[in-house]
XYZ file of C-alpha atoms in Angstrom:
745
model
C 76.195 -114.926 41.589
C 77.060 -112.147 39.172
C 75.109 -112.206 35.963
C 76.936 -114.007 33.210
C 78.808 -116.392 35.480
C 78.483 -120.077 34.734
C 77.583 -122.311 37.616
C 79.514 -125.457 38.333
C 77.992 -128.599 36.856
C 75.227 -129.970 38.971
C 76.534 -133.521 38.875
C 79.653 -132.527 40.768
C 79.227 -132.300 44.499
C 82.760 -130.988 45.132
C 82.712 -127.814 47.185
C 83.973 -124.698 45.416
C 87.120 -123.030 46.720
C 87.545 -119.268 46.631
C 90.715 -117.348 45.866
C 91.586 -113.718 45.319
C 94.019 -112.822 42.539
C 95.861 -109.505 42.458
C 95.922 -108.364 38.834
C 98.374 -105.894 37.317
C 98.141 -104.166 33.965
C 94.443 -103.280 33.869
C 93.875 -99.772 32.555
C 90.106 -99.606 32.141
C 86.855 -101.474 32.661
C 87.252 -103.208 29.291
C 90.368 -104.930 30.633
C 88.459 -106.220 33.649
C 85.624 -107.451 31.435
C 87.990 -109.344 29.158
C 89.787 -111.089 32.040
C 86.428 -111.981 33.584
C 85.172 -113.522 30.352
C 88.372 -115.548 29.917
C 88.185 -116.930 33.471
C 84.494 -117.755 33.244
C 85.081 -119.845 30.134
C 86.915 -122.354 32.317
C 84.913 -125.318 33.544
C 83.444 -124.892 37.077
C 84.800 -121.339 37.456
C 82.829 -118.316 38.675
C 84.910 -115.129 38.474
C 84.303 -111.471 39.175
C 87.018 -108.964 38.231
C 86.975 -105.531 39.818
C 88.835 -102.742 38.051
C 88.847 -100.425 41.078
C 90.363 -102.986 43.472
C 92.606 -104.464 40.738
C 91.653 -107.938 41.872
C 89.649 -110.974 40.798
C 87.520 -113.047 43.142
C 87.358 -116.567 41.734
C 85.291 -119.535 42.934
C 86.410 -122.803 41.362
C 86.474 -126.563 41.745
C 90.040 -127.513 42.801
C 89.513 -131.012 41.371
C 89.091 -129.538 37.885
C 91.016 -126.269 37.877
C 94.112 -125.306 39.840
C 95.319 -121.833 40.749
C 98.197 -122.219 38.273
C 95.635 -122.556 35.491
C 93.812 -119.427 36.692
C 97.055 -117.442 36.727
C 97.925 -118.742 33.247
C 94.582 -117.638 31.813
C 95.097 -114.097 33.094
C 98.620 -114.093 31.676
C 97.371 -115.341 28.309
C 94.915 -112.434 28.262
C 97.865 -110.032 28.416
C 97.944 -109.220 32.121
C 99.820 -110.453 35.160
C 98.219 -112.076 38.191
C 99.500 -113.305 41.531
C 98.147 -114.696 44.747
C 98.035 -112.082 47.534
C 101.269 -111.860 49.490
C 100.905 -111.805 53.297
C 101.821 -108.367 54.667
C 105.377 -108.114 55.879
C 106.015 -107.196 59.526
C 105.895 -103.468 60.127
C 109.285 -101.782 59.910
C 108.938 -98.207 61.054
C 112.517 -97.400 59.945
C 111.795 -98.225 56.294
C 109.241 -95.962 54.604
C 106.625 -97.707 52.514
C 107.197 -97.360 48.757
C 104.934 -94.941 46.928
C 102.950 -96.987 44.374
C 102.201 -93.857 42.357
C 105.773 -92.518 42.170
C 106.496 -93.731 38.617
C 103.198 -92.419 37.274
C 103.705 -89.078 39.010
C 107.217 -88.760 37.530
C 105.906 -89.518 34.039
C 103.127 -86.951 34.492
C 105.407 -84.175 35.772
C 108.045 -84.615 33.036
C 105.359 -84.753 30.344
C 103.633 -81.649 31.727
C 106.866 -79.630 31.771
C 107.628 -80.567 28.161
C 104.055 -80.176 26.892
C 103.367 -76.732 28.383
C 105.600 -74.768 25.940
C 104.210 -76.781 23.000
C 100.638 -75.940 23.951
C 101.385 -72.254 24.544
C 103.313 -71.824 21.292
C 100.588 -73.597 19.310
C 97.771 -71.520 20.801
C 99.394 -68.048 20.753
C 100.578 -66.996 17.242
C 102.290 -63.901 18.679
C 104.820 -66.139 20.448
C 105.680 -68.151 17.338
C 109.177 -67.365 16.012
C 110.962 -68.678 12.966
C 111.388 -72.446 13.189
C 109.377 -72.620 16.414
C 107.731 -75.763 15.067
C 111.018 -77.704 15.296
C 111.346 -76.781 18.977
C 107.757 -77.934 19.441
C 108.607 -81.251 17.770
C 111.666 -81.686 20.023
C 109.584 -81.118 23.153
C 106.481 -83.043 22.046
C 108.276 -86.189 20.851
C 109.239 -87.496 24.340
C 105.693 -86.805 25.530
C 103.988 -88.569 22.620
C 106.344 -91.560 22.804
C 107.641 -91.959 26.374
C 104.894 -90.110 28.230
C 102.152 -91.978 26.384
C 104.023 -95.291 26.510
C 101.562 -96.886 29.045
C 98.748 -96.293 26.547
C 100.771 -97.552 23.563
C 101.970 -100.663 25.398
C 98.456 -101.598 26.574
C 97.047 -101.016 23.076
C 99.686 -103.287 21.497
C 99.052 -106.032 24.079
C 95.338 -105.841 23.385
C 95.881 -105.953 19.638
C 98.065 -109.063 20.004
C 95.106 -110.770 21.673
C 92.649 -109.532 19.081
C 90.842 -107.088 21.365
C 90.649 -103.367 22.024
C 90.398 -101.222 25.135
C 90.288 -97.600 26.172
C 94.041 -97.471 25.582
C 93.454 -98.448 21.969
C 91.445 -95.259 21.468
C 93.996 -93.103 23.285
C 97.001 -94.633 21.544
C 95.473 -94.309 18.070
C 94.490 -90.693 18.754
C 97.906 -89.657 20.056
C 99.800 -91.601 17.383
C 97.651 -90.205 14.589
C 98.169 -86.628 15.778
C 101.925 -87.146 16.086
C 102.363 -88.902 12.727
C 100.241 -86.258 10.966
C 102.552 -83.609 12.412
C 105.653 -85.483 11.205
C 104.156 -85.724 7.711
C 103.313 -82.018 7.701
C 106.795 -81.069 8.897
C 108.889 -83.273 6.619
C 106.693 -83.710 3.545
C 104.286 -80.772 3.758
C 104.627 -77.024 4.216
C 104.698 -76.922 8.046
C 108.508 -77.114 8.175
C 109.029 -73.777 6.438
C 110.866 -71.133 8.560
C 108.088 -68.557 8.419
C 105.274 -70.983 9.284
C 102.596 -69.636 11.646
C 99.618 -71.537 13.140
C 96.502 -70.395 14.974
C 94.463 -72.397 17.513
C 90.754 -73.055 16.859
C 88.117 -74.674 19.036
C 86.422 -76.129 15.975
C 87.894 -77.841 12.887
C 88.668 -75.281 10.190
C 88.980 -75.876 6.477
C 92.503 -75.737 5.048
C 94.987 -77.615 2.939
C 96.205 -79.623 5.907
C 99.847 -79.666 4.792
C 100.730 -76.772 7.117
C 98.684 -77.911 10.130
C 100.442 -79.387 13.178
C 98.850 -81.472 15.907
C 101.808 -81.623 18.264
C 99.811 -79.784 20.930
C 97.094 -82.433 20.615
C 99.536 -85.318 21.002
C 101.269 -83.750 24.018
C 98.351 -82.066 25.793
C 96.042 -85.083 25.470
C 98.805 -87.280 26.896
C 99.258 -84.977 29.891
C 95.528 -84.680 30.559
C 95.041 -88.443 30.439
C 98.076 -89.100 32.635
C 96.715 -86.547 35.106
C 93.333 -88.265 35.078
C 94.930 -91.674 35.608
C 97.059 -90.321 38.469
C 93.989 -88.786 40.110
C 92.150 -92.094 39.689
C 95.006 -94.044 41.270
C 95.165 -91.755 44.295
C 91.392 -91.732 44.678
C 91.169 -95.521 44.466
C 93.774 -95.844 47.209
C 91.819 -93.364 49.337
C 88.660 -95.339 48.608
C 90.169 -98.526 50.009
C 91.838 -96.788 52.961
C 88.953 -97.590 55.317
C 89.397 -101.332 54.799
C 93.159 -101.046 55.207
C 92.625 -99.119 58.428
C 90.191 -101.770 59.657
C 92.638 -104.596 58.998
C 95.476 -102.629 60.617
C 93.602 -102.286 63.900
C 94.748 -105.623 65.265
C 97.388 -105.893 67.971
C 100.882 -106.949 66.870
C 101.754 -108.892 70.030
C 100.229 -110.220 73.242
C 101.373 -110.652 76.858
C 100.613 -114.289 77.670
C 100.512 -115.785 81.174
C 102.727 -118.889 81.298
C 103.721 -120.562 84.562
C 102.733 -117.434 86.452
C 104.940 -115.187 84.316
C 103.984 -112.593 81.700
C 105.608 -113.526 78.396
C 105.329 -111.274 75.311
C 104.660 -113.257 72.120
C 103.862 -112.248 68.504
C 100.155 -112.284 67.747
C 100.536 -115.137 65.237
C 101.823 -117.418 68.010
C 98.771 -116.922 70.196
C 96.717 -120.102 70.592
C 93.174 -120.910 71.680
C 93.104 -121.338 75.448
C 96.030 -118.983 76.106
C 95.412 -116.427 78.825
C 96.799 -112.981 78.102
C 96.982 -109.683 79.971
C 95.506 -106.438 78.666
C 96.781 -103.380 80.521
C 95.139 -99.924 80.372
C 95.795 -98.327 76.998
C 96.591 -101.627 75.260
C 94.623 -103.346 72.518
C 92.891 -106.642 73.184
C 95.062 -109.134 71.307
C 92.288 -111.429 70.058
C 88.708 -112.504 70.714
C 88.107 -114.151 74.070
C 86.374 -114.198 77.441
C 87.380 -112.123 80.463
C 88.598 -114.415 83.251
C 90.027 -111.763 85.530
C 89.628 -108.052 86.232
C 87.100 -105.392 85.371
C 87.460 -102.513 82.945
C 85.925 -100.528 80.106
C 86.700 -101.062 76.424
C 86.747 -98.430 73.693
C 84.995 -100.039 70.709
C 84.972 -96.929 68.510
C 87.623 -98.095 66.048
C 85.684 -101.272 65.360
C 82.039 -100.285 65.786
C 81.892 -96.488 65.626
C 80.437 -96.483 69.162
C 82.016 -93.613 71.110
C 80.990 -94.624 74.646
C 83.286 -97.221 76.320
C 81.587 -100.472 77.327
C 82.042 -101.991 80.785
C 83.305 -105.590 80.858
C 83.885 -108.008 83.737
C 84.525 -111.696 84.324
C 82.456 -113.811 81.936
C 82.004 -111.083 79.294
C 83.181 -111.596 75.722
C 85.703 -109.152 74.285
C 86.750 -108.534 70.698
C 90.287 -108.237 69.415
C 91.520 -104.756 68.401
C 89.358 -102.949 70.967
C 91.237 -100.733 73.439
C 91.298 -101.143 77.210
C 90.694 -97.737 78.786
C 90.274 -98.819 82.407
C 91.746 -101.510 84.629
C 93.856 -104.612 84.039
C 92.135 -107.546 82.330
C 93.029 -111.193 81.918
C 91.424 -112.726 78.830
C 91.271 -116.334 77.663
C 91.576 -116.554 73.873
C 88.862 -118.516 72.082
C 89.443 -117.280 68.512
C 92.768 -116.617 66.820
C 94.079 -115.801 63.352
C 91.556 -115.914 60.532
C 88.703 -116.887 62.881
C 88.663 -113.600 64.817
C 85.887 -111.058 64.457
C 88.301 -108.559 62.898
C 89.426 -111.062 60.256
C 85.817 -112.018 59.494
C 84.849 -108.367 59.119
C 87.775 -107.823 56.774
C 86.666 -110.762 54.619
C 83.092 -109.473 54.507
C 84.183 -106.011 53.371
C 86.646 -107.426 50.825
C 83.943 -109.711 49.419
C 81.536 -106.794 49.103
C 84.131 -104.608 47.372
C 85.063 -107.406 44.966
C 81.502 -108.013 43.797
C 79.286 -106.225 41.345
C 75.957 -104.584 41.892
C 73.108 -105.346 39.472
C 73.224 -101.722 38.290
C 76.781 -102.335 37.022
C 75.779 -105.103 34.634
C 74.511 -102.671 32.012
C 77.775 -100.741 32.239
C 79.731 -103.973 31.769
C 77.742 -104.900 28.677
C 78.199 -101.427 27.220
C 81.950 -101.367 27.950
C 82.421 -104.727 26.239
C 81.270 -103.336 22.875
C 81.993 -99.643 23.373
C 85.567 -99.469 22.047
C 84.885 -101.271 18.724
C 81.827 -99.072 18.216
C 83.870 -95.909 18.854
C 86.550 -97.031 16.391
C 83.797 -97.495 13.831
C 82.322 -94.062 14.639
C 85.764 -92.444 14.268
C 86.241 -94.129 10.882
C 82.783 -93.018 9.730
C 83.518 -89.493 10.983
C 86.770 -89.358 9.027
C 85.146 -90.661 5.860
C 82.073 -88.466 6.257
C 84.085 -85.250 6.610
C 86.294 -86.156 3.673
C 83.299 -86.893 1.466
C 81.363 -83.822 2.606
C 84.167 -81.243 2.588
C 87.220 -82.817 0.970
C 89.188 -81.236 3.792
C 91.586 -83.706 5.478
C 92.395 -81.289 8.328
C 88.809 -80.953 9.510
C 88.186 -84.680 8.980
C 91.285 -85.661 10.941
C 90.525 -83.250 13.793
C 86.977 -84.546 14.220
C 88.055 -88.210 14.095
C 90.790 -87.724 16.700
C 88.355 -85.846 18.946
C 85.945 -88.805 18.751
C 88.708 -91.232 19.713
C 89.814 -89.176 22.700
C 86.442 -88.087 24.069
C 84.853 -91.543 23.945
C 87.150 -93.363 26.390
C 84.792 -95.145 28.831
C 86.928 -94.610 31.958
C 84.134 -92.900 33.874
C 81.762 -95.735 33.004
C 84.135 -98.323 34.423
C 84.819 -96.368 37.615
C 81.213 -95.397 38.365
C 80.222 -98.476 40.385
C 83.416 -99.919 41.915
C 84.669 -96.645 43.380
C 81.332 -95.972 45.071
C 81.330 -99.535 46.443
C 84.876 -99.104 47.730
C 84.069 -95.907 49.579
C 80.603 -96.935 50.775
C 81.615 -100.320 52.162
C 84.762 -98.836 53.672
C 82.810 -96.113 55.443
C 80.338 -98.728 56.612
C 83.177 -100.752 58.131
C 84.251 -97.682 60.095
C 80.714 -97.301 61.456
C 80.178 -100.968 62.285
C 77.960 -101.649 59.241
C 79.141 -104.442 56.956
C 77.492 -104.875 53.562
C 77.949 -108.509 52.554
C 77.588 -107.952 48.813
C 76.835 -105.150 46.348
C 73.563 -106.784 45.285
C 72.291 -105.954 48.784
C 72.120 -102.281 47.826
C 69.160 -102.855 45.516
C 67.226 -104.659 48.275
C 67.439 -101.710 50.672
C 65.689 -99.507 48.122
C 62.612 -101.735 47.851
C 62.149 -102.879 51.469
C 58.947 -101.532 53.063
C 58.627 -103.648 56.258
C 61.163 -104.438 58.974
C 60.642 -107.360 61.371
C 62.413 -106.876 64.706
C 63.321 -109.734 67.006
C 62.714 -108.527 70.567
C 65.354 -110.179 72.719
C 68.833 -108.884 72.030
C 67.655 -106.552 69.290
C 65.075 -104.175 70.762
C 65.961 -105.202 74.331
C 69.353 -105.859 75.884
C 68.739 -109.594 76.207
C 69.869 -109.395 79.830
C 67.584 -109.339 82.857
C 67.794 -106.286 85.125
C 66.288 -105.442 88.483
C 63.720 -102.666 88.054
C 62.039 -102.385 91.453
C 62.210 -103.654 95.052
C 58.978 -103.695 97.111
C 58.647 -104.609 100.801
C 61.161 -105.169 103.598
C 64.487 -103.227 103.387
C 66.492 -106.487 103.638
C 64.713 -108.069 100.645
C 67.444 -107.415 98.051
C 70.376 -108.191 100.358
C 69.001 -111.558 101.479
C 67.801 -112.553 98.001
C 71.204 -111.714 96.486
C 72.945 -113.852 99.116
C 70.802 -116.844 98.114
C 71.115 -116.237 94.358
C 74.899 -115.748 94.478
C 75.235 -119.495 94.005
C 73.080 -119.613 90.849
C 73.890 -118.952 87.184
C 70.257 -118.296 86.217
C 69.808 -114.977 84.312
C 67.341 -113.714 86.941
C 69.730 -114.687 89.729
C 72.583 -112.836 88.061
C 70.403 -109.728 87.706
C 69.555 -109.799 91.415
C 73.190 -110.252 92.471
C 74.389 -107.493 90.115
C 71.876 -105.039 91.630
C 73.040 -105.639 95.214
C 75.686 -103.307 96.591
C 78.165 -103.941 99.356
C 79.319 -107.273 100.808
C 76.721 -110.027 100.940
C 76.154 -112.315 103.931
C 77.244 -115.919 103.567
C 74.646 -118.435 102.347
C 74.761 -122.109 103.355
C 72.756 -125.213 102.549
C 71.855 -123.825 99.122
C 69.182 -125.780 97.259
C 67.726 -125.081 93.826
C 64.231 -126.500 93.260
C 63.009 -126.263 89.654
C 59.662 -124.519 89.488
C 59.905 -123.374 93.113
C 63.019 -121.204 93.132
C 66.017 -121.411 95.445
C 66.478 -121.525 99.190
C 69.461 -121.218 101.569
C 70.378 -120.396 105.165
C 71.336 -116.715 105.535
C 72.054 -115.072 108.887
C 70.506 -118.089 110.610
C 67.247 -117.812 108.631
C 65.869 -119.954 105.851
C 65.375 -117.595 102.914
C 63.269 -118.683 99.941
C 63.480 -116.870 96.578
C 60.966 -117.869 93.922
C 57.627 -117.308 92.198
C 54.078 -118.313 93.072
C 54.527 -117.967 96.842
C 51.482 -116.793 98.809
C 51.768 -113.007 99.439
C 51.814 -111.849 103.029
C 50.476 -108.329 102.525
C 48.340 -106.268 100.192
C 51.391 -104.240 99.197
C 53.247 -107.367 98.042
C 50.169 -108.754 96.274
C 49.652 -105.468 94.419
C 53.298 -105.355 93.355
C 53.119 -108.908 91.983
C 49.895 -108.173 90.091
C 51.269 -104.922 88.615
C 54.509 -106.600 87.500
C 52.715 -109.469 85.788
C 50.276 -107.096 84.095
C 53.235 -105.235 82.635
C 54.789 -108.451 81.373
C 57.571 -108.403 83.965
C 58.812 -111.111 86.305
C 57.902 -110.815 89.997
C 60.378 -112.694 92.229
C 59.074 -113.167 95.795
C 61.380 -113.331 98.779
C 60.276 -115.084 101.987
C 61.878 -115.739 105.356
C 60.535 -116.780 108.693
C 57.760 -118.508 106.754
C 56.353 -115.334 105.248
C 56.762 -113.453 101.912
C 58.216 -110.104 102.917
C 59.305 -108.551 99.630
C 59.138 -108.625 95.832
C 61.874 -108.082 93.239
C 60.590 -106.945 89.831
C 62.905 -108.150 87.055
C 62.661 -107.666 83.292
C 64.617 -107.698 80.070
C 65.254 -103.972 79.656
C 64.717 -102.040 76.458
C 67.847 -100.574 74.903
C 67.939 -96.783 75.357
C 68.264 -96.195 71.609
C 65.492 -98.544 70.456
C 62.599 -96.056 70.525
C 64.510 -93.442 68.519
C 65.755 -96.083 66.081
C 62.231 -97.353 65.405
C 61.065 -93.791 64.763
C 63.929 -93.355 62.294
C 63.026 -96.612 60.552
C 59.512 -95.226 60.083
C 61.022 -92.060 58.643
C 62.817 -94.208 56.062
C 59.455 -95.589 54.954
C 59.728 -98.921 56.790
C 56.811 -100.342 58.770
C 58.187 -101.991 61.969
C 56.825 -105.283 63.330
C 57.997 -106.675 66.687
C 58.219 -110.484 66.932
C 58.651 -112.238 70.285
C 57.963 -115.463 72.094
C 56.662 -113.535 75.120
C 52.998 -113.491 76.049
C 50.790 -110.755 74.658
C 50.970 -108.641 77.820
C 54.758 -108.589 78.002
C 55.060 -108.002 74.257
C 52.582 -105.117 74.358
C 54.454 -103.476 77.249
C 57.760 -103.566 75.382
C 56.111 -102.447 72.143
C 54.477 -99.379 73.680
C 57.735 -98.365 75.355
C 59.413 -98.101 71.933
C 56.540 -96.482 70.063
C 54.848 -99.523 68.522
C 51.085 -100.013 68.569
C 49.928 -103.602 69.271
C 46.407 -102.667 68.158
C 47.651 -101.905 64.637
C 49.278 -105.281 64.129
C 52.795 -104.044 64.883
C 53.390 -106.813 67.457
C 53.330 -110.581 66.939
C 53.549 -112.363 70.322
C 53.836 -115.986 71.374
C 55.988 -116.904 68.377
C 58.117 -120.022 68.737
C 61.686 -119.767 67.340
C 60.751 -121.720 64.219
C 57.683 -119.525 63.763
C 59.676 -116.402 62.876
C 60.112 -117.749 59.357
C 56.336 -118.083 59.063
C 55.862 -114.473 60.173
C 58.267 -113.241 57.483
C 56.693 -115.505 54.827
C 53.190 -114.339 55.772
C 54.165 -110.693 55.372
C 55.791 -111.474 52.013
C 52.605 -113.235 50.907
C 50.791 -109.955 51.593
C 53.011 -108.297 48.996
C 55.457 -106.710 51.410
C 59.229 -106.584 50.896
C 60.588 -107.604 54.288
C 63.786 -106.888 56.183
C 64.558 -108.929 59.309
C 66.770 -107.826 62.217
C 67.937 -110.552 64.611
C 70.899 -111.920 66.501
C 70.382 -115.544 67.586
C 70.691 -119.009 66.078
C 66.907 -119.213 65.968
C 66.857 -116.019 63.870
C 69.025 -117.468 61.077
C 66.167 -119.109 59.098
C 64.116 -115.901 59.232
C 67.149 -113.822 58.216
C 67.605 -116.083 55.203
C 63.875 -115.994 54.351
C 63.686 -112.203 54.466
C 64.362 -110.090 51.393
C 67.015 -108.298 53.451
C 68.620 -109.838 56.549
C 70.387 -107.700 59.157
C 72.321 -109.544 61.887
C 73.530 -107.931 65.084
C 77.276 -108.466 65.338
C 76.889 -109.480 68.968
C 74.863 -112.441 67.729
C 75.900 -115.866 66.562
C 78.043 -116.780 63.567
C 75.055 -118.643 62.121
C 72.911 -115.505 62.178
C 75.690 -113.381 60.679
C 76.294 -115.908 57.883
C 72.567 -115.973 57.018
C 72.277 -112.180 56.839
C 72.940 -109.632 54.090
C 74.104 -106.864 56.419
C 76.046 -107.318 59.654
C 75.710 -104.695 62.384
C 78.838 -104.796 64.520
C 77.312 -102.240 66.882
C 74.875 -103.971 69.217
C 72.403 -101.170 68.719
C 69.224 -100.943 66.637
C 70.279 -97.513 65.367
C 72.987 -99.376 63.437
C 70.176 -100.883 61.341
C 69.054 -97.354 60.474
C 72.618 -96.442 59.497
C 72.892 -99.622 57.414
C 69.781 -98.848 55.370
C 70.719 -95.165 54.989
C 74.288 -95.939 53.917
C 73.240 -98.672 51.482
C 70.640 -96.394 49.896
C 73.111 -93.503 49.720
C 75.728 -95.742 48.077
C 73.179 -96.974 45.540
C 72.176 -93.376 44.783
C 75.823 -92.401 44.199
C 76.319 -95.396 41.883
C 73.257 -94.480 39.839
C 74.326 -90.836 39.740
C 77.795 -91.843 38.546
C 76.389 -94.097 35.849
C 73.977 -91.413 34.678
C 76.729 -88.819 34.267
C 79.100 -91.341 32.673
C 76.469 -92.377 30.121
C 75.314 -88.807 29.560
C 78.898 -87.641 29.039
C 79.571 -90.136 26.256
C 76.120 -89.865 24.676
C 76.349 -86.059 24.553
C 79.992 -85.448 23.644
C 80.700 -88.183 21.086
C 78.176 -86.677 18.605
C 79.605 -83.188 19.274
C 83.084 -84.444 18.464
C 81.868 -86.289 15.365
C 80.163 -83.162 13.996
C 83.277 -81.060 14.552
C 82.255 -79.054 17.592
C 85.109 -80.200 19.850
C 88.854 -79.692 19.601
C 90.935 -82.824 20.492
C 92.777 -80.904 23.236
C 89.520 -79.989 24.942
C 88.285 -83.543 24.361
C 91.281 -84.904 26.279
C 90.687 -82.464 29.118
C 86.984 -83.356 29.265
C 87.681 -87.099 29.246
C 90.150 -86.858 32.128
C 87.824 -84.546 34.040
C 84.898 -86.962 33.700
C 86.815 -89.761 35.422
C 87.972 -87.483 38.213
C 84.414 -86.195 38.642
C 83.003 -89.715 39.072
C 85.649 -90.718 41.609
C 85.282 -87.452 43.517
C 81.528 -87.933 43.674
C 82.089 -91.383 45.180
C 84.463 -89.978 47.776
C 81.599 -87.896 49.175
C 80.430 -91.104 50.878
C 83.377 -90.783 53.242
C 81.478 -87.931 54.902
C 78.431 -90.098 55.640
C 77.433 -89.608 59.288
C 75.449 -92.011 61.505
C 72.122 -90.981 63.004
C 72.188 -89.116 66.285
C-alpha cells in the first residue's frame, strides 16, 4: 500500500474492488497529489494517482462507495474522470486521431508569433519607430491564447483553493504581459522613438520604459514545447505495454462439426478446438490436441529461438506458429489468458509508486505555495534594497518560472513506464514499483531445482547393454503416462513393435509381451552382467535413475534417466554471483543427486550452497533460516509448493511457466522459462531504480540551485523558461534510455 493511504476499517470483511479511472486535465504532479488526497479522504478508499499514465488506481469497498462517487470527487477537484473505454475494433481505413495535434498547433502558432517579438526585443539595431506596438500585436495572442492551458488550470485550481505548477506559470506570464501594457499605455514605452536592450541580469532603471513582451511570449513557447515533448515521451514510454496488449489474435478458426469456422476472438469459449496454421498467431491459451510444430515466443518472452510443441503441450495466446498445422483446445479465454494477466501486471506496476517517490510527492504538495512566498519575498526584498521596480519584477518573475516542479513530478513515473514496458518486452514483469527497492538490498538467491535450474522433464541420457534395450523398453512404456516412461518413448526412433498384455506393477515397474517375449522394465532387478551392474551403480552415484530392462528372464540393458539441467543455468548462476547474490540450491532430492546437479551448474555443496532432502513445506523454513542469519533473500520457483517460500522471501521471482499460485505470490514474474530471465529481472529493476534516483537528484538539484539564482537576480525570465522546459525534457529523455536495456547473453 502506498504511504499515506488509509486502510479499510478492520471491522468490515467486504472484499475491496479495484478500478482504474482515466483522468483528464492534470498538468503536473501537484494535480495528481491533490486528486489522490481527495480520493483517499473517502471511507474505505485506497487510491494512487499517476501523473505520467494520467490514471488513478482505486481500491474501494463497493458497499460503501460507488464508482459514481469516485468520479464525482475527481470532478469536484476540478478534473474530469471516466472509466476506461474498451478499445474499438481495428479499422485500418480510418487513421487513429493524433492526441497531440491540438497542443502541437498551439505550439507552432505561438512560436511563429513569438519569434519576431523575441528578436526585436533582443536586438536594438532591428528596432524601428513604433516597433513596440507590433510586438504587442504579435505577443498578445501568445500570452492569452497560447498560454490559455496554463491560465485555465490556474483558475480552476484557485476556485478550489489550491495552487499548481500552472499557477506559477500563469502568474509569471500574466504579470509580464500586464506590466508591458502598463508601460505602453501609462508609461514611456509607447513613445515612437523608444529603444530597449536585452540583459541577462536585472538592470536598474525607471521601469516605465521597460517591456516584458518577450518574456510573456518566449516563456509561453518554451513551456508549450516542454509540455509537447513530455506528452510525446510519455506516449513512447507506454508504447511497450500497448504493443504487448496488441499482440493478441483478432479471430480464431474453430472446428465445429468437422468444419473450420472463423469467429471473432471474443466469441471463443473454453473447450473450443481451433486451428493454428503456419504463420498464424495462437488465438488463446490452450493445450495442443493435434499436430506438431514450433512456436515463436519472442514477442511475448523475448526468447528468439522457436520452441517445439506437440500433443499434450501447453501453448500461450499471441505466440506465432512457425512450423506445421496445430489443433489447440482452449482452456483460458478473455481476461483469464496469460496475455491479459501480463497486461494487468504491467499496468498495476506502472500505476503504483515507488518508495523513492514519496519524498517527491511530499515536496510537490507544498512546493508551489512556498515558491509563491519566495517570489513575493523576492519582489519586496528588491524593492526595499534598490527601490527599482524593474529589477524587482524581473527577479520575481524569474523565480515563478524557474521553480515549476515538472521535472520532480516526472522523475519517477516516466522511469517506471519505460522500465516496466521494456521488462514486458523481455518477459520480465515487475509486479509493483516497491519491488525495485528490494532488488537493491538482496544478497542471497534461493533456487528451486526442478523446473528452475533443471527442465523439470525426465530425459534419457545413456543406454547400456543389448542393442534392442531401448526399442523393447519403449514398446512396453508406450502405454504409460509416467514421466520416466514418456522420456524413454520420446528417445526411441522409428516405429515401435506392438506390446500386448501390458501390466503396471507399482514398485516393480511395467511388463508386456513384445515380439513374443515377456519384457520387464523397472528398478531393483538383479543385474545379469558386470557391465550392467557397473552402469546401475554409476547412475545411482550420480543421482540419476537407472531403469533396468529384462527379457527371457535376464536383465540385458540399463536406461539412465535424469531431470536434465537447463543449458543456460550454469551461466545464469555465474551472472547472479556477479550481481553480488549468493546462490543456494534447494531440492527434495537426496544429497548425491543434489550434489551432482549443483556441481554441473557451478555450485559447491561443501560451502553450504546446496540444501537437499527438503520437503515442499520445508522451503519456507530454508528461506526463514537464511533471513534469521541476517541475509536478504530472493526466491526463484515455479510450483504450487513454491508459493509459500516466494511469499516468505524478501523478493519472490516466479517462472511464468509455473502455476498461477506461484505467480500471484511473487514480486517478479519471469515469462521466459529460463533462469537467465532472473538475472535480467534483477538487472532491469536495479537499472530502473538507478534512473529514478538520478532523475530525482537532478530535479531536486535543479530547483535548489536555480531558485536562489533567480531570487538574487542572476537569471533572466526568458532563460528561466527555457531552463524549466529543458529540465523536464532532460528527465524524460533520461528515462527513455531504459528502452535500450539489453538482456544478458
